[in-house]
CSV table of C-alpha atoms in Angstrom, one decimal:
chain,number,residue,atom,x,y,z
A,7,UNK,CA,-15.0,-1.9,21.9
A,8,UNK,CA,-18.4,-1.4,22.8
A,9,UNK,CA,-17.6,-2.5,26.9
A,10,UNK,CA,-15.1,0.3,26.8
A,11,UNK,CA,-17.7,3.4,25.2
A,12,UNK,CA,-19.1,3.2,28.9
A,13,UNK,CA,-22.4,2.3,28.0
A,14,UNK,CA,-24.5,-0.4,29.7
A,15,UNK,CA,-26.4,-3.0,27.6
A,16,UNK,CA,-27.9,-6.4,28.0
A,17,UNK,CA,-27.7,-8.9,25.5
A,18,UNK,CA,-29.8,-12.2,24.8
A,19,UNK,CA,-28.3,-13.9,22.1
A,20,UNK,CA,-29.9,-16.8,19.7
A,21,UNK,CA,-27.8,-18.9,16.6
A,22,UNK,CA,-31.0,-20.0,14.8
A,23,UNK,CA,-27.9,-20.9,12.0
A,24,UNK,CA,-24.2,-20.8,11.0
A,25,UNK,CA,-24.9,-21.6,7.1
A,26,UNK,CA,-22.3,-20.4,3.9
A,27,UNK,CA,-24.1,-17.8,2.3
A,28,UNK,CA,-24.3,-20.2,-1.1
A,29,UNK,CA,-26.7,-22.2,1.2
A,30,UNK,CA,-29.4,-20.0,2.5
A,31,UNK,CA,-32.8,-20.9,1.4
A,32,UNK,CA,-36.6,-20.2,2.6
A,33,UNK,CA,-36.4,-23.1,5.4
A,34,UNK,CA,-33.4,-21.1,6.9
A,35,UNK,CA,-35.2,-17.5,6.7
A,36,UNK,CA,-38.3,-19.6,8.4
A,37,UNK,CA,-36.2,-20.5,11.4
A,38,UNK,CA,-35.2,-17.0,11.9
A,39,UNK,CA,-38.5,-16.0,11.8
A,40,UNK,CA,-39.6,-19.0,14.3
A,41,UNK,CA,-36.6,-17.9,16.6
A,42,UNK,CA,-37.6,-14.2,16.7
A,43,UNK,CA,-41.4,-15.1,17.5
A,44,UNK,CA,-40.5,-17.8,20.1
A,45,UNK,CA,-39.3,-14.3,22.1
A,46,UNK,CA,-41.6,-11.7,23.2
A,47,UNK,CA,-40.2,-9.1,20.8
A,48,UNK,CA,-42.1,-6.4,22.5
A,49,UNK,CA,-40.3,-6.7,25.6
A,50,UNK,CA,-36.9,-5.9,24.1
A,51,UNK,CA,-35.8,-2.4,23.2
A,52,UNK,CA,-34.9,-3.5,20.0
A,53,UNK,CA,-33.2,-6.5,17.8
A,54,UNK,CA,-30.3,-7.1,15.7
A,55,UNK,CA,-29.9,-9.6,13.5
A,56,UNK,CA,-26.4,-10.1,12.4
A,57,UNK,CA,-25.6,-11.6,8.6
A,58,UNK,CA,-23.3,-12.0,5.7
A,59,UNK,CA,-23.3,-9.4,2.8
A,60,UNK,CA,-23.9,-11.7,0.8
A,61,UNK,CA,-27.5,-12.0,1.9
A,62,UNK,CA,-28.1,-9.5,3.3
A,63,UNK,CA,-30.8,-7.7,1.0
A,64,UNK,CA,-32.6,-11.3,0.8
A,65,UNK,CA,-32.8,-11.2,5.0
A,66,UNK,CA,-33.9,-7.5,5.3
A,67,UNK,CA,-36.9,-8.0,2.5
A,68,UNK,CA,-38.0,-10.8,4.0
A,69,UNK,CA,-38.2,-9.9,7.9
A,70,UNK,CA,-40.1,-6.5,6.6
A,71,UNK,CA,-42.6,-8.8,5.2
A,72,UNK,CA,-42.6,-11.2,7.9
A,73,UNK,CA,-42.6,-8.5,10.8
A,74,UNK,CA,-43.7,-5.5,9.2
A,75,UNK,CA,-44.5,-2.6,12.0
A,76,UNK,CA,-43.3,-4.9,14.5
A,77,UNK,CA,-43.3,-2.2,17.4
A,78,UNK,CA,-39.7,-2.0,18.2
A,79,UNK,CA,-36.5,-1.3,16.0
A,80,UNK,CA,-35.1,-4.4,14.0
A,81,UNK,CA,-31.4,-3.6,12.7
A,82,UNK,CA,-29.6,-5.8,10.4
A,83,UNK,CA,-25.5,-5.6,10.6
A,84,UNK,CA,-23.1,-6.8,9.0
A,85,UNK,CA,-19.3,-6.6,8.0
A,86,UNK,CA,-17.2,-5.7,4.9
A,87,UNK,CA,-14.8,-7.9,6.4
A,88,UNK,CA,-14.7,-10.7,8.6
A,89,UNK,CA,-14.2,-9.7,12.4
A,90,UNK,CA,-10.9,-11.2,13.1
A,91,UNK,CA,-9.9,-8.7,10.0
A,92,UNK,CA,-8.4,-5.4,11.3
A,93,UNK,CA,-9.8,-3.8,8.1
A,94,UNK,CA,-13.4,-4.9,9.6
A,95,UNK,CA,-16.2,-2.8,10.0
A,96,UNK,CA,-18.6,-5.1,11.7
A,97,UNK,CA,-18.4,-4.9,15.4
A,98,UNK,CA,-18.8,-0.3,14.5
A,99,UNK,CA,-21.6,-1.7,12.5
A,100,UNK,CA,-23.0,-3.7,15.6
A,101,UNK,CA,-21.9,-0.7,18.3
A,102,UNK,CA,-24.0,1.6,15.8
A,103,UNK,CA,-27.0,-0.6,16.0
A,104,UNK,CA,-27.1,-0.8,19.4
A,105,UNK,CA,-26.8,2.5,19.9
A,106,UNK,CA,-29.5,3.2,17.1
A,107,UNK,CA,-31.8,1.0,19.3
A,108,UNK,CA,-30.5,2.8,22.8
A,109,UNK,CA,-31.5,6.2,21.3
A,110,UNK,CA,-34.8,5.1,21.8
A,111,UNK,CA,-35.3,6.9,17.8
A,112,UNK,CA,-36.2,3.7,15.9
């Protein structure tokens, strides 16, 4: 969907996990945090971080503690559904994001 809006964007992407929701503890929302600050953050127009719904409000608190005024926009997307699911809403979500960060308005 988002190839076919015409806009260009470049992607680089990084798994720090794949984890159940029931499973998510500090050590996993550390290695997020490692895998952001192992990248130059500056040097990207922007970053999303895509997660369940079921943690999502524990993932947003703690990367605005962890990154605070970090410079450039961090979005964090997720789905009411999962992808493969016609009635999902995560890859508008994600096209929104990006163009959130593309607007340069962040």
């Amino acid at each position: 969907m988002y190839r076919k809006s015409g806009e260009s964007a470049e992607f680089e992407v990084e798994q720090p996990y794949n984890i159940l929701s029931e499973t998510l503890s500090a050590d996993y929302l550390n290695s997020l945090y490692d895998c952001l600050c192992s990248h130059n953050i500056s040097d990207f127009d922007g970053v999303i971080v895509a997660c369940g719904t079921d943690t999502l409000q524990y993932v947003c608190s703690f990367l605005s503690y962890k990154l605070g005024l970090c410079g450039v926009p961090v979005v964090v997307v997720s789905a009411n559904y999962p992808l493969p699911d016609k009635r999902s809403n995560g890859l508008n979500n994600f096209c929104a994001a990006v163009d959130f960060i593309a607007s340069g308005e962040g």
